[in-house]
């Protein structure tokens, strides 16, 4: 489905505070259970899927119980696993702890380039969820001022790659700063206690930090690489009907969230433990839900710019690995068939 190109910069960059850790099932749990009959309908078993505060649609779906209702007739149990960041979602996908997980586009490309057997089956948002953040009293006013400084960032996530792109765009590289690899909430804590000079932040923690006086000294929505919904290839091969139900549910949730921004912000506020006004800022000002859900040219254009930076930073061995991943990561099949009407409210 095509959507209006308007950008509601509305929320997504959303990771829970320090208490948000990846939890969930043992690797591969539920993978062996459930079988697809001759009619292509899966019966029984468990769908292991993540929810994350940087993915507001996942929070809405979990809260409203739409997946549980849609899969009940197939006797499929839904097991929700919390992701504290794209890196954690990728770890869970690689280990088989989840079948479907949400990440930034950059993180999905990184994982696929390094051998993770995942496919992107839906685009859930175009967020502006990353920026370079400094403390209230910092004298840093630009990216160039970061030279020689300590900067917190979570490797394998969009804020980390946002930082690398921001440095390159301003004539610097990762070698010009010292990057402290800290999970998102810990990066904000490090900025507060003075152990780093800057933090490449992620919403909603970043929006909450602003409320405490933190300053965003560099923003660039083009350096944010969309919200990707990914699934393991083994899951897509064995349970394509369940994968389609997941995508259908995501598209139903998108329409609901666009019509109910206040309720969506309330759900985010409750899950992330942040002020409702901050959650509203994230939902209404820093994420665009009104984008095409079909993985394709728009995402490839962004990822092609990010790929060489992965190689330069040593996060991926070669450009050949990047190119292979770009050719195989996106699977638009399910998004093209998305049918929100198949999901009951």
Coordinates of N, CA and C in Angstrom, one line a residue, residues 1 3 66 70 244-256 293 334-345:
X1 N 0.8 -1.2 0.0 CA 0.0 0.0 0.0 C 0.9 1.2 0.0
X3 N 1.5 5.2 0.8 CA 0.9 6.2 1.8 C 1.4 7.6 1.4
X66 N -4.3 -7.9 19.5 CA -4.8 -8.2 18.2 C -4.1 -9.5 17.6
X70 N -6.1 -12.9 16.4 CA -6.0 -13.3 15.1 C -5.4 -14.8 15.0
X244 N 2.4 -13.6 7.5 CA 1.4 -12.7 6.9 C 0.5 -12.1 7.9
X245 N 0.1 -12.9 8.8 CA -0.8 -12.3 9.9 C -0.1 -11.3 10.7
X246 N 1.2 -11.4 11.0 CA 2.0 -10.4 11.7 C 1.9 -9.1 10.9
X247 N 2.2 -9.2 9.6 CA 2.2 -8.0 8.8 C 0.9 -7.3 8.7
X248 N -0.2 -8.2 8.5 CA -1.5 -7.6 8.5 C -1.8 -6.9 9.8
X249 N -1.4 -7.4 10.9 CA -1.6 -6.8 12.2 C -0.9 -5.5 12.3
X250 N 0.3 -5.5 11.8 CA 1.1 -4.2 11.9 C 0.4 -3.1 11.1
X251 N -0.1 -3.5 9.9 CA -0.8 -2.5 9.1 C -2.1 -2.0 9.7
X252 N -2.8 -2.9 10.4 CA -4.0 -2.5 11.2 C -3.6 -1.6 12.3
X253 N -2.5 -1.9 13.0 CA -2.1 -1.0 14.1 C -1.6 0.3 13.6
X254 N -1.0 0.4 12.4 CA -0.5 1.7 11.9 C -1.7 2.6 11.7
X255 N -2.8 2.1 11.1 CA -4.0 2.9 10.8 C -4.6 3.3 12.1
X256 N -4.6 2.4 13.1 CA -5.2 2.8 14.4 C -4.3 3.9 15.1
X293 N 4.6 0.9 3.6 CA 5.1 -0.2 4.4 C 5.9 -1.2 3.6
X334 N 5.3 -10.0 1.7 CA 4.2 -9.9 2.7 C 3.6 -8.5 2.8
X335 N 4.4 -7.5 2.7 CA 3.9 -6.1 2.8 C 3.0 -5.8 1.6
X336 N 3.3 -6.4 0.5 CA 2.5 -6.1 -0.7 C 1.1 -6.8 -0.6
X337 N 1.1 -7.9 0.2 CA -0.2 -8.6 0.4 C -0.9 -8.2 1.7
X338 N -0.4 -7.2 2.4 CA -1.0 -6.8 3.6 C -2.4 -6.5 3.5
X339 N -3.2 -7.1 4.5 CA -4.7 -6.9 4.5 C -5.1 -6.5 5.9
X340 N -5.1 -5.3 6.3 CA -5.5 -4.9 7.6 C -6.9 -5.3 8.0
X341 N -7.8 -5.4 7.0 CA -9.2 -5.8 7.2 C -9.3 -7.2 7.7
X342 N -8.2 -8.0 7.6 CA -8.3 -9.4 8.1 C -8.1 -9.5 9.6
X343 N -7.8 -8.3 10.2 CA -7.6 -8.3 11.6 C -8.8 -7.6 12.3
X344 N -9.4 -8.2 13.3 CA -10.5 -7.7 14.0 C -10.0 -6.8 15.1
X345 N -10.8 -5.7 15.4 CA -10.4 -4.7 16.4 C -10.6 -5.2 17.8

